[in-house]
Amino acid sequence: MGRAREAGWVAGLVLGAGACYCIYRLVWGKEKSRKTGPASPSPSAENDGTKSSGILDAQLLKKLIYLLQSTKNPLIRERALITLGHSAAFSTNQDIIRNLDGLLIIGNLLKDPNPKVKEKALNALNNLSMNIQNQKEIQVYLSQVCEETFSSPLNSDVQLAGLRLLTNMTVTNDYQHLIANSISSLFDLLSLGNENTKIQTLKVLLNLSANPAMTKELLSVQVSSSLISLFDGNMEKEILLRALTLFANLKDNIKQKENAFAQNQFNNTSLFSLLYGESTECTEKLLSLACHHDVDVFEKVAKILTIL
């Protein structure tokens, strides 16, 4: 079969009458979610991924990857990326896709003008990133991932997909330095985003805070004073627990001898000043949380108060 005929066959499979539904059932069946990563997470670190229940053979993966190269049709690209993304939840397919130069081809689609294509490319890279060898190749796209994430509309699907990928790529310390210039943008999202955006942003920040080498970059960032509201007693539990963990991680890092910081290193609008400066507002909020009705929050705050 010639390459043009192969592309036509796969496109027909993806978009033909009723075929889209059939390939979904064939490829991944009932979708589930998972939390796993390419390596054991650091303490208080987080990662994200999705899981499917079917595996594509190498020949079909090869045809889907070729299809991404051979068409500019956004609908075909989107469907092909969905199929590749779900198949990439399996370690065998992660290696096959990498060996077929799939990472390069999918990575190039981060510049696609269609937001749905861009989102599905980020989702596919997210699942592919749960593989140490794949991370070595995906790291070259981190600058582009940050650009697309922070320039996309607030709380958009593209933004959330970018944050999920950044979460997986920061589970280990290897590539965290590559997004250091975007720490300020992460805190902007933490201030402005909705609940889902806040949670995804905190996942990335928690990964960074679990690495003592990133402490100074985090503490130096200029933040809005409104961030103190993350410690309000009525804050959603998922957000509150992660905000408390971020506080505890950074406090632990500050106490390490090699991270001995002088307060005058940081200006009055820095994260350091907001959390650990002369103002007592943050301490007062933590003390008020000592009576929180949720046992998880109560235990987290009790642990923090012992290190203040």
PDB file of C-alpha atoms in Angstrom:
ATOM      1  CA  MET A   1       0.000   0.000   0.000  1.00  0.00           C
ATOM      2  CA  GLY A   2       1.429   3.424  -0.979  1.00  0.00           C
ATOM      3  CA  ARG A   3       1.915   6.164   1.551  1.00  0.00           C
ATOM      4  CA  ALA A   4      -0.913   8.284   0.142  1.00  0.00           C
ATOM      5  CA  ARG A   5      -3.258   5.304   0.249  1.00  0.00           C
ATOM      6  CA  GLU A   6      -2.153   4.543   3.812  1.00  0.00           C
ATOM      7  CA  ALA A   7      -2.940   8.092   4.871  1.00  0.00           C
ATOM      8  CA  GLY A   8      -6.306   7.916   3.153  1.00  0.00           C
ATOM      9  CA  TRP A   9      -7.073   4.609   4.851  1.00  0.00           C
ATOM     10  CA  VAL A  10      -6.288   5.943   8.320  1.00  0.00           C
ATOM     11  CA  ALA A  11      -8.156   9.198   7.713  1.00  0.00           C
ATOM     12  CA  GLY A  12     -11.128   7.178   6.590  1.00  0.00           C
ATOM     13  CA  LEU A  13     -10.860   5.064   9.711  1.00  0.00           C
ATOM     14  CA  VAL A  14     -10.803   8.144  11.909  1.00  0.00           C
ATOM     15  CA  LEU A  15     -13.462  10.211  10.169  1.00  0.00           C
ATOM     16  CA  GLY A  16     -15.607   7.827   8.140  1.00  0.00           C
ATOM     17  CA  ALA A  17     -19.293   7.351   8.853  1.00  0.00           C
ATOM     18  CA  GLY A  18     -19.527   5.738  12.280  1.00  0.00           C
ATOM     19  CA  ALA A  19     -15.835   4.869  12.308  1.00  0.00           C
ATOM     20  CA  CYS A  20     -14.928   7.497  14.881  1.00  0.00           C
ATOM     21  CA  TYR A  21     -17.162   5.798  17.442  1.00  0.00           C
ATOM     22  CA  CYS A  22     -15.842   2.358  16.515  1.00  0.00           C
ATOM     23  CA  ILE A  23     -12.199   3.294  16.827  1.00  0.00           C
ATOM     24  CA  TYR A  24     -12.833   4.835  20.239  1.00  0.00           C
ATOM     25  CA  ARG A  25     -14.395   1.563  21.419  1.00  0.00           C
ATOM     26  CA  LEU A  26     -11.597  -0.449  19.813  1.00  0.00           C
ATOM     27  CA  VAL A  27      -8.712   1.674  21.069  1.00  0.00           C
ATOM     28  CA  TRP A  28      -9.426   2.600  24.649  1.00  0.00           C
ATOM     29  CA  GLY A  29     -12.905   1.454  25.683  1.00  0.00           C
ATOM     30  CA  LYS A  30     -13.943   2.867  29.000  1.00  0.00           C
ATOM     31  CA  GLU A  31     -11.648   5.728  29.999  1.00  0.00           C
ATOM     32  CA  LYS A  32     -10.199   5.865  33.494  1.00  0.00           C
ATOM     33  CA  SER A  33      -7.855   8.214  35.267  1.00  0.00           C
ATOM     34  CA  ARG A  34      -4.605   7.460  37.022  1.00  0.00           C
ATOM     35  CA  LYS A  35      -1.884   9.138  38.965  1.00  0.00           C
ATOM     36  CA  THR A  36       1.488   7.666  38.118  1.00  0.00           C
ATOM     37  CA  GLY A  37       4.693   8.964  36.670  1.00  0.00           C
ATOM     38  CA  PRO A  38       8.016   8.158  35.069  1.00  0.00           C
ATOM     39  CA  ALA A  39       9.652   8.033  38.507  1.00  0.00           C
ATOM     40  CA  SER A  40       8.596   7.932  42.138  1.00  0.00           C
ATOM     41  CA  PRO A  41       7.410  11.433  43.055  1.00  0.00           C
ATOM     42  CA  SER A  42       9.408  13.491  45.545  1.00  0.00           C
ATOM     43  CA  PRO A  43       7.723  14.101  48.913  1.00  0.00           C
ATOM     44  CA  SER A  44       4.702  16.349  48.375  1.00  0.00           C
ATOM     45  CA  ALA A  45       5.230  16.193  44.588  1.00  0.00           C
ATOM     46  CA  GLU A  46       2.373  15.407  42.207  1.00  0.00           C
ATOM     47  CA  ASN A  47       1.836  14.146  38.686  1.00  0.00           C
ATOM     48  CA  ASP A  48      -1.041  13.574  36.289  1.00  0.00           C
ATOM     49  CA  GLY A  49      -1.964  11.145  33.540  1.00  0.00           C
ATOM     50  CA  THR A  50      -4.795   9.280  31.894  1.00  0.00           C
ATOM     51  CA  LYS A  51      -5.269   5.591  31.273  1.00  0.00           C
ATOM     52  CA  SER A  52      -7.030   3.572  28.588  1.00  0.00           C
ATOM     53  CA  SER A  53      -7.927  -0.070  28.159  1.00  0.00           C
ATOM     54  CA  GLY A  54      -6.666  -0.937  24.636  1.00  0.00           C
ATOM     55  CA  ILE A  55      -3.305  -1.065  22.862  1.00  0.00           C
ATOM     56  CA  LEU A  56      -2.748  -0.216  19.189  1.00  0.00           C
ATOM     57  CA  ASP A  57      -0.257  -2.225  17.156  1.00  0.00           C
ATOM     58  CA  ALA A  58       2.907  -0.599  15.805  1.00  0.00           C
ATOM     59  CA  GLN A  59       1.652  -0.424  12.228  1.00  0.00           C
ATOM     60  CA  LEU A  60      -1.451   1.550  13.125  1.00  0.00           C
ATOM     61  CA  LEU A  61       0.595   3.867  15.331  1.00  0.00           C
ATOM     62  CA  LYS A  62       2.949   4.434  12.398  1.00  0.00           C
ATOM     63  CA  LYS A  63       0.025   5.281  10.117  1.00  0.00           C
ATOM     64  CA  LEU A  64      -1.475   7.687  12.644  1.00  0.00           C
ATOM     65  CA  ILE A  65       1.859   9.481  13.043  1.00  0.00           C
ATOM     66  CA  TYR A  66       2.240   9.739   9.278  1.00  0.00           C
ATOM     67  CA  LEU A  67      -1.293  11.104   9.076  1.00  0.00           C
ATOM     68  CA  LEU A  68      -0.362  13.943  11.425  1.00  0.00           C
ATOM     69  CA  GLN A  69       2.413  14.910   9.016  1.00  0.00           C
ATOM     70  CA  SER A  70       0.452  14.546   5.815  1.00  0.00           C
ATOM     71  CA  THR A  71      -2.703  16.527   6.584  1.00  0.00           C
ATOM     72  CA  LYS A  72      -3.496  20.046   7.735  1.00  0.00           C
ATOM     73  CA  ASN A  73      -7.131  19.182   8.390  1.00  0.00           C
ATOM     74  CA  PRO A  74      -7.660  20.157  12.060  1.00  0.00           C
ATOM     75  CA  LEU A  75     -10.411  17.611  12.642  1.00  0.00           C
ATOM     76  CA  ILE A  76      -8.279  14.719  11.361  1.00  0.00           C
ATOM     77  CA  ARG A  77      -5.305  15.940  13.392  1.00  0.00           C
ATOM     78  CA  GLU A  78      -7.441  16.242  16.510  1.00  0.00           C
ATOM     79  CA  ARG A  79      -8.856  12.706  16.179  1.00  0.00           C
ATOM     80  CA  ALA A  80      -5.463  11.200  15.414  1.00  0.00           C
ATOM     81  CA  LEU A  81      -3.953  12.936  18.441  1.00  0.00           C
ATOM     82  CA  ILE A  82      -6.765  11.681  20.686  1.00  0.00           C
ATOM     83  CA  THR A  83      -6.082   8.110  19.550  1.00  0.00           C
ATOM     84  CA  LEU A  84      -2.318   8.492  19.987  1.00  0.00           C
ATOM     85  CA  GLY A  85      -2.779  10.146  23.355  1.00  0.00           C
ATOM     86  CA  HIS A  86      -4.871   7.336  24.755  1.00  0.00           C
ATOM     87  CA  SER A  87      -2.586   4.653  23.351  1.00  0.00           C
ATOM     88  CA  ALA A  88       0.362   6.506  24.948  1.00  0.00           C
ATOM     89  CA  ALA A  89      -0.958   5.596  28.384  1.00  0.00           C
ATOM     90  CA  PHE A  90       0.795   2.219  27.865  1.00  0.00           C
ATOM     91  CA  SER A  91       4.561   1.922  28.297  1.00  0.00           C
ATOM     92  CA  THR A  92       4.971  -0.285  25.220  1.00  0.00           C
ATOM     93  CA  ASN A  93       3.298   2.291  23.010  1.00  0.00           C
ATOM     94  CA  GLN A  94       5.288   5.115  24.608  1.00  0.00           C
ATOM     95  CA  ASP A  95       8.492   3.516  23.332  1.00  0.00           C
ATOM     96  CA  ILE A  96       7.046   2.734  19.903  1.00  0.00           C
ATOM     97  CA  ILE A  97       5.812   6.298  19.381  1.00  0.00           C
ATOM     98  CA  ARG A  98       9.205   7.698  20.388  1.00  0.00           C
ATOM     99  CA  ASN A  99      11.058   5.332  18.030  1.00  0.00           C
ATOM    100  CA  LEU A 100       8.763   6.439  15.190  1.00  0.00           C
ATOM    101  CA  ASP A 101       9.707  10.108  15.801  1.00  0.00           C
ATOM    102  CA  GLY A 102       6.220  10.668  17.123  1.00  0.00           C
ATOM    103  CA  LEU A 103       7.414  13.008  19.870  1.00  0.00           C
ATOM    104  CA  LEU A 104       8.931  15.353  17.305  1.00  0.00           C
ATOM    105  CA  ILE A 105       5.823  15.327  15.134  1.00  0.00           C
ATOM    106  CA  ILE A 106       3.424  15.831  18.048  1.00  0.00           C
ATOM    107  CA  GLY A 107       5.677  18.504  19.558  1.00  0.00           C
ATOM    108  CA  ASN A 108       5.602  20.478  16.329  1.00  0.00           C
ATOM    109  CA  LEU A 109       1.803  20.644  16.598  1.00  0.00           C
ATOM    110  CA  LEU A 110       2.086  22.823  19.690  1.00  0.00           C
ATOM    111  CA  LYS A 111       2.326  25.686  17.176  1.00  0.00           C
ATOM    112  CA  ASP A 112      -0.887  24.645  15.413  1.00  0.00           C
ATOM    113  CA  PRO A 113      -3.273  27.646  15.271  1.00  0.00           C
ATOM    114  CA  ASN A 114      -6.269  25.461  16.139  1.00  0.00           C
ATOM    115  CA  PRO A 115      -6.696  25.377  19.942  1.00  0.00           C
ATOM    116  CA  LYS A 116      -8.285  21.909  19.921  1.00  0.00           C
ATOM    117  CA  VAL A 117      -5.311  20.473  18.030  1.00  0.00           C
ATOM    118  CA  LYS A 118      -2.952  22.238  20.424  1.00  0.00           C
ATOM    119  CA  GLU A 119      -4.830  20.871  23.441  1.00  0.00           C
ATOM    120  CA  LYS A 120      -4.795  17.296  22.122  1.00  0.00           C
ATOM    121  CA  ALA A 121      -1.077  17.582  21.325  1.00  0.00           C
ATOM    122  CA  LEU A 122      -0.435  18.640  24.931  1.00  0.00           C
ATOM    123  CA  ASN A 123      -2.576  15.765  26.211  1.00  0.00           C
ATOM    124  CA  ALA A 124      -0.668  13.267  24.070  1.00  0.00           C
ATOM    125  CA  LEU A 125       2.689  14.600  25.282  1.00  0.00           C
ATOM    126  CA  ASN A 126       1.367  14.427  28.836  1.00  0.00           C
ATOM    127  CA  ASN A 127       0.826  10.668  28.620  1.00  0.00           C
ATOM    128  CA  LEU A 128       4.054  10.190  26.681  1.00  0.00           C
ATOM    129  CA  SER A 129       5.938  12.065  29.408  1.00  0.00           C
ATOM    130  CA  MET A 130       5.344   9.205  31.853  1.00  0.00           C
ATOM    131  CA  ASN A 131       8.507   7.639  30.445  1.00  0.00           C
ATOM    132  CA  ILE A 132      12.036   8.739  31.366  1.00  0.00           C
ATOM    133  CA  GLN A 133      13.381   8.392  27.822  1.00  0.00           C
ATOM    134  CA  ASN A 134      10.472  10.377  26.434  1.00  0.00           C
ATOM    135  CA  GLN A 135      11.035  13.167  28.953  1.00  0.00           C
ATOM    136  CA  LYS A 136      14.547  13.632  27.578  1.00  0.00           C
ATOM    137  CA  GLU A 137      13.018  14.493  24.197  1.00  0.00           C
ATOM    138  CA  ILE A 138      10.000  16.407  25.489  1.00  0.00           C
ATOM    139  CA  GLN A 139      12.203  18.758  27.525  1.00  0.00           C
ATOM    140  CA  VAL A 140      13.108  20.692  24.360  1.00  0.00           C
ATOM    141  CA  TYR A 141       9.451  21.751  24.079  1.00  0.00           C
ATOM    142  CA  LEU A 142       9.100  23.084  27.637  1.00  0.00           C
ATOM    143  CA  SER A 143       9.662  26.677  26.580  1.00  0.00           C
ATOM    144  CA  GLN A 144       6.921  26.312  23.961  1.00  0.00           C
ATOM    145  CA  VAL A 145       4.657  24.541  26.462  1.00  0.00           C
ATOM    146  CA  CYS A 146       5.055  27.442  28.899  1.00  0.00           C
ATOM    147  CA  GLU A 147       4.365  29.979  26.158  1.00  0.00           C
ATOM    148  CA  GLU A 148       1.176  28.230  25.061  1.00  0.00           C
ATOM    149  CA  THR A 149       0.031  27.647  28.639  1.00  0.00           C
ATOM    150  CA  PHE A 150       0.405  31.214  29.856  1.00  0.00           C
ATOM    151  CA  SER A 151      -0.701  32.962  26.664  1.00  0.00           C
ATOM    152  CA  SER A 152      -3.886  30.897  26.290  1.00  0.00           C
ATOM    153  CA  PRO A 153      -7.217  32.214  27.586  1.00  0.00           C
ATOM    154  CA  LEU A 154      -7.534  31.953  31.359  1.00  0.00           C
ATOM    155  CA  ASN A 155      -8.999  28.608  32.519  1.00  0.00           C
ATOM    156  CA  SER A 156      -9.084  27.286  28.942  1.00  0.00           C
ATOM    157  CA  ASP A 157      -8.658  23.627  28.012  1.00  0.00           C
ATOM    158  CA  VAL A 158      -5.285  24.442  26.429  1.00  0.00           C
ATOM    159  CA  GLN A 159      -4.100  26.081  29.635  1.00  0.00           C
ATOM    160  CA  LEU A 160      -5.155  23.136  31.785  1.00  0.00           C
ATOM    161  CA  ALA A 161      -3.554  20.660  29.367  1.00  0.00           C
ATOM    162  CA  GLY A 162      -0.312  22.645  29.523  1.00  0.00           C
ATOM    163  CA  LEU A 163      -0.360  22.664  33.325  1.00  0.00           C
ATOM    164  CA  ARG A 164      -0.884  18.894  33.409  1.00  0.00           C
ATOM    165  CA  LEU A 165       2.144  18.386  31.174  1.00  0.00           C
ATOM    166  CA  LEU A 166       4.231  20.754  33.299  1.00  0.00           C
ATOM    167  CA  THR A 167       3.188  18.733  36.358  1.00  0.00           C
ATOM    168  CA  ASN A 168       4.514  15.495  34.880  1.00  0.00           C
ATOM    169  CA  MET A 169       7.698  17.137  33.622  1.00  0.00           C
ATOM    170  CA  THR A 170       8.465  18.499  37.100  1.00  0.00           C
ATOM    171  CA  VAL A 171       7.879  15.307  39.096  1.00  0.00           C
ATOM    172  CA  THR A 172      11.650  14.839  39.127  1.00  0.00           C
ATOM    173  CA  ASN A 173      14.181  17.651  39.531  1.00  0.00           C
ATOM    174  CA  ASP A 174      15.812  17.091  36.128  1.00  0.00           C
ATOM    175  CA  TYR A 175      13.938  19.692  34.083  1.00  0.00           C
ATOM    176  CA  GLN A 176      12.522  22.069  36.676  1.00  0.00           C
ATOM    177  CA  HIS A 177      15.154  24.708  35.919  1.00  0.00           C
ATOM    178  CA  LEU A 178      13.783  24.932  32.374  1.00  0.00           C
ATOM    179  CA  ILE A 179      10.559  26.535  33.635  1.00  0.00           C
ATOM    180  CA  ALA A 180      12.162  28.792  36.274  1.00  0.00           C
ATOM    181  CA  ASN A 181      11.420  31.884  34.172  1.00  0.00           C
ATOM    182  CA  SER A 182       7.713  31.005  34.272  1.00  0.00           C
ATOM    183  CA  ILE A 183       7.333  30.872  38.060  1.00  0.00           C
ATOM    184  CA  SER A 184       5.870  34.384  38.103  1.00  0.00           C
ATOM    185  CA  SER A 185       3.248  33.319  35.525  1.00  0.00           C
ATOM    186  CA  LEU A 186       2.341  30.306  37.664  1.00  0.00           C
ATOM    187  CA  PHE A 187       1.589  32.580  40.612  1.00  0.00           C
ATOM    188  CA  ASP A 188      -0.473  34.838  38.352  1.00  0.00           C
ATOM    189  CA  LEU A 189      -2.646  31.834  37.476  1.00  0.00           C
ATOM    190  CA  LEU A 190      -2.852  30.929  41.155  1.00  0.00           C
ATOM    191  CA  SER A 191      -4.266  34.394  41.849  1.00  0.00           C
ATOM    192  CA  LEU A 192      -6.593  34.706  38.864  1.00  0.00           C
ATOM    193  CA  GLY A 193      -7.627  31.183  37.879  1.00  0.00           C
ATOM    194  CA  ASN A 194     -10.756  29.248  38.773  1.00  0.00           C
ATOM    195  CA  GLU A 195     -10.731  26.220  41.091  1.00  0.00           C
ATOM    196  CA  ASN A 196      -9.450  23.762  38.467  1.00  0.00           C
ATOM    197  CA  THR A 197      -6.698  26.130  37.336  1.00  0.00           C
ATOM    198  CA  LYS A 198      -5.639  26.804  40.924  1.00  0.00           C
ATOM    199  CA  ILE A 199      -5.397  23.082  41.672  1.00  0.00           C
ATOM    200  CA  GLN A 200      -3.367  22.312  38.541  1.00  0.00           C
ATOM    201  CA  THR A 201      -1.091  25.292  39.170  1.00  0.00           C
ATOM    202  CA  LEU A 202      -0.503  24.229  42.760  1.00  0.00           C
ATOM    203  CA  LYS A 203       0.506  20.774  41.551  1.00  0.00           C
ATOM    204  CA  VAL A 204       3.330  22.304  39.515  1.00  0.00           C
ATOM    205  CA  LEU A 205       4.368  24.625  42.345  1.00  0.00           C
ATOM    206  CA  LEU A 206       4.388  21.746  44.827  1.00  0.00           C
ATOM    207  CA  ASN A 207       6.755  19.815  42.608  1.00  0.00           C
ATOM    208  CA  LEU A 208       9.064  22.826  42.448  1.00  0.00           C
ATOM    209  CA  SER A 209       8.841  23.426  46.200  1.00  0.00           C
ATOM    210  CA  ALA A 210       9.861  19.815  46.898  1.00  0.00           C
ATOM    211  CA  ASN A 211      13.246  20.644  45.337  1.00  0.00           C
ATOM    212  CA  PRO A 212      15.414  22.781  47.690  1.00  0.00           C
ATOM    213  CA  ALA A 213      17.380  24.056  44.683  1.00  0.00           C
ATOM    214  CA  MET A 214      14.280  25.934  43.480  1.00  0.00           C
ATOM    215  CA  THR A 215      13.606  27.649  46.815  1.00  0.00           C
ATOM    216  CA  LYS A 216      15.192  31.016  46.086  1.00  0.00           C
ATOM    217  CA  GLU A 217      13.415  31.333  42.710  1.00  0.00           C
ATOM    218  CA  LEU A 218      10.088  30.614  44.404  1.00  0.00           C
ATOM    219  CA  LEU A 219      10.593  32.919  47.378  1.00  0.00           C
ATOM    220  CA  SER A 220      11.813  35.798  45.204  1.00  0.00           C
ATOM    221  CA  VAL A 221       8.778  35.897  42.926  1.00  0.00           C
ATOM    222  CA  GLN A 222       6.578  39.009  43.155  1.00  0.00           C
ATOM    223  CA  VAL A 223       3.046  38.025  44.154  1.00  0.00           C
ATOM    224  CA  SER A 224      -0.294  39.645  44.842  1.00  0.00           C
ATOM    225  CA  SER A 225      -1.221  40.069  48.502  1.00  0.00           C
ATOM    226  CA  SER A 226      -4.560  38.431  47.606  1.00  0.00           C
ATOM    227  CA  LEU A 227      -2.763  35.066  47.590  1.00  0.00           C
ATOM    228  CA  ILE A 228      -3.091  35.030  51.359  1.00  0.00           C
ATOM    229  CA  SER A 229      -6.745  34.093  50.767  1.00  0.00           C
ATOM    230  CA  LEU A 230      -5.529  30.584  49.886  1.00  0.00           C
ATOM    231  CA  PHE A 231      -5.364  30.017  53.652  1.00  0.00           C
ATOM    232  CA  ASP A 232      -8.951  31.073  54.330  1.00  0.00           C
ATOM    233  CA  GLY A 233     -10.924  28.521  56.302  1.00  0.00           C
ATOM    234  CA  ASN A 234     -13.670  28.388  53.670  1.00  0.00           C
ATOM    235  CA  MET A 235     -11.236  27.676  50.818  1.00  0.00           C
ATOM    236  CA  GLU A 236     -11.907  24.445  48.884  1.00  0.00           C
ATOM    237  CA  LYS A 237     -10.147  21.559  50.633  1.00  0.00           C
ATOM    238  CA  GLU A 238      -8.079  20.495  47.606  1.00  0.00           C
ATOM    239  CA  ILE A 239      -6.695  24.009  47.253  1.00  0.00           C
ATOM    240  CA  LEU A 240      -6.222  24.617  50.971  1.00  0.00           C
ATOM    241  CA  LEU A 241      -4.284  21.395  51.595  1.00  0.00           C
ATOM    242  CA  ARG A 242      -1.952  22.065  48.673  1.00  0.00           C
ATOM    243  CA  ALA A 243      -1.409  25.679  49.749  1.00  0.00           C
ATOM    244  CA  LEU A 244      -0.511  24.462  53.243  1.00  0.00           C
ATOM    245  CA  THR A 245       1.862  21.874  51.803  1.00  0.00           C
ATOM    246  CA  LEU A 246       3.520  24.565  49.686  1.00  0.00           C
ATOM    247  CA  PHE A 247       4.005  26.680  52.820  1.00  0.00           C
ATOM    248  CA  ALA A 248       5.475  23.708  54.715  1.00  0.00           C
ATOM    249  CA  ASN A 249       7.798  22.636  51.884  1.00  0.00           C
ATOM    250  CA  LEU A 250       9.286  26.108  51.541  1.00  0.00           C
ATOM    251  CA  LYS A 251       9.613  26.522  55.311  1.00  0.00           C
ATOM    252  CA  ASP A 252      11.495  23.212  55.516  1.00  0.00           C
ATOM    253  CA  ASN A 253      13.782  24.346  52.685  1.00  0.00           C
ATOM    254  CA  ILE A 254      14.485  27.679  54.386  1.00  0.00           C
ATOM    255  CA  LYS A 255      15.584  25.852  57.539  1.00  0.00           C
ATOM    256  CA  GLN A 256      18.220  23.879  55.647  1.00  0.00           C
ATOM    257  CA  LYS A 257      21.703  25.250  56.245  1.00  0.00           C
ATOM    258  CA  GLU A 258      22.540  25.630  52.542  1.00  0.00           C
ATOM    259  CA  ASN A 259      19.355  27.672  52.076  1.00  0.00           C
ATOM    260  CA  ALA A 260      20.046  30.205  54.821  1.00  0.00           C
ATOM    261  CA  PHE A 261      18.344  33.343  53.477  1.00  0.00           C
ATOM    262  CA  ALA A 262      18.501  36.814  54.924  1.00  0.00           C
ATOM    263  CA  GLN A 263      15.127  38.539  54.984  1.00  0.00           C
ATOM    264  CA  ASN A 264      16.607  41.635  53.333  1.00  0.00           C
ATOM    265  CA  GLN A 265      17.247  39.542  50.218  1.00  0.00           C
ATOM    266  CA  PHE A 266      13.549  39.780  49.401  1.00  0.00           C
ATOM    267  CA  ASN A 267      11.425  42.862  48.793  1.00  0.00           C
ATOM    268  CA  ASN A 268       8.063  43.586  50.367  1.00  0.00           C
ATOM    269  CA  THR A 269       6.021  42.099  47.504  1.00  0.00           C
ATOM    270  CA  SER A 270       7.889  38.782  47.361  1.00  0.00           C
ATOM    271  CA  LEU A 271       6.414  35.404  48.259  1.00  0.00           C
ATOM    272  CA  PHE A 272       8.901  35.254  51.137  1.00  0.00           C
ATOM    273  CA  SER A 273       7.513  38.458  52.637  1.00  0.00           C
ATOM    274  CA  LEU A 274       3.921  37.321  52.192  1.00  0.00           C
ATOM    275  CA  LEU A 275       4.448  33.963  53.916  1.00  0.00           C
ATOM    276  CA  TYR A 276       7.335  34.483  56.321  1.00  0.00           C
ATOM    277  CA  GLY A 277       7.901  38.255  56.573  1.00  0.00           C
ATOM    278  CA  GLU A 278       7.193  40.710  59.375  1.00  0.00           C
ATOM    279  CA  SER A 279       3.461  40.794  58.741  1.00  0.00           C
ATOM    280  CA  THR A 280       1.530  38.492  61.052  1.00  0.00           C
ATOM    281  CA  GLU A 281      -1.423  37.989  58.700  1.00  0.00           C
ATOM    282  CA  CYS A 282      -0.255  34.610  57.395  1.00  0.00           C
ATOM    283  CA  THR A 283       0.514  33.328  60.913  1.00  0.00           C
ATOM    284  CA  GLU A 284      -2.885  34.506  62.122  1.00  0.00           C
ATOM    285  CA  LYS A 285      -4.616  32.632  59.306  1.00  0.00           C
ATOM    286  CA  LEU A 286      -2.666  29.461  60.125  1.00  0.00           C
ATOM    287  CA  LEU A 287      -3.615  29.749  63.793  1.00  0.00           C
ATOM    288  CA  SER A 288      -7.273  30.145  62.864  1.00  0.00           C
ATOM    289  CA  LEU A 289      -7.036  26.954  60.794  1.00  0.00           C
ATOM    290  CA  ALA A 290      -5.936  25.041  63.908  1.00  0.00           C
ATOM    291  CA  CYS A 291      -9.646  24.743  64.690  1.00  0.00           C
ATOM    292  CA  HIS A 292     -10.633  23.653  61.172  1.00  0.00           C
ATOM    293  CA  HIS A 293     -13.428  21.075  61.043  1.00  0.00           C
ATOM    294  CA  ASP A 294     -11.653  18.860  58.472  1.00  0.00           C
ATOM    295  CA  VAL A 295      -9.241  16.392  60.066  1.00  0.00           C
ATOM    296  CA  ASP A 296      -6.790  16.474  57.133  1.00  0.00           C
ATOM    297  CA  VAL A 297      -6.533  20.256  57.297  1.00  0.00           C
ATOM    298  CA  PHE A 298      -6.259  20.175  61.088  1.00  0.00           C
ATOM    299  CA  GLU A 299      -3.397  17.645  60.995  1.00  0.00           C
ATOM    300  CA  LYS A 300      -1.553  19.565  58.281  1.00  0.00           C
ATOM    301  CA  VAL A 301      -1.817  22.832  60.205  1.00  0.00           C
ATOM    302  CA  ALA A 302      -0.765  21.159  63.474  1.00  0.00           C
ATOM    303  CA  LYS A 303       2.385  19.886  61.749  1.00  0.00           C
ATOM    304  CA  ILE A 304       3.137  23.323  60.285  1.00  0.00           C
ATOM    305  CA  LEU A 305       2.731  25.085  63.645  1.00  0.00           C
ATOM    306  CA  THR A 306       5.472  22.876  65.094  1.00  0.00           C
ATOM    307  CA  ILE A 307       8.003  24.231  62.552  1.00  0.00           C
ATOM    308  CA  LEU A 308       7.138  27.933  62.799  1.00  0.00           C
TER     309      LEU A 308
END
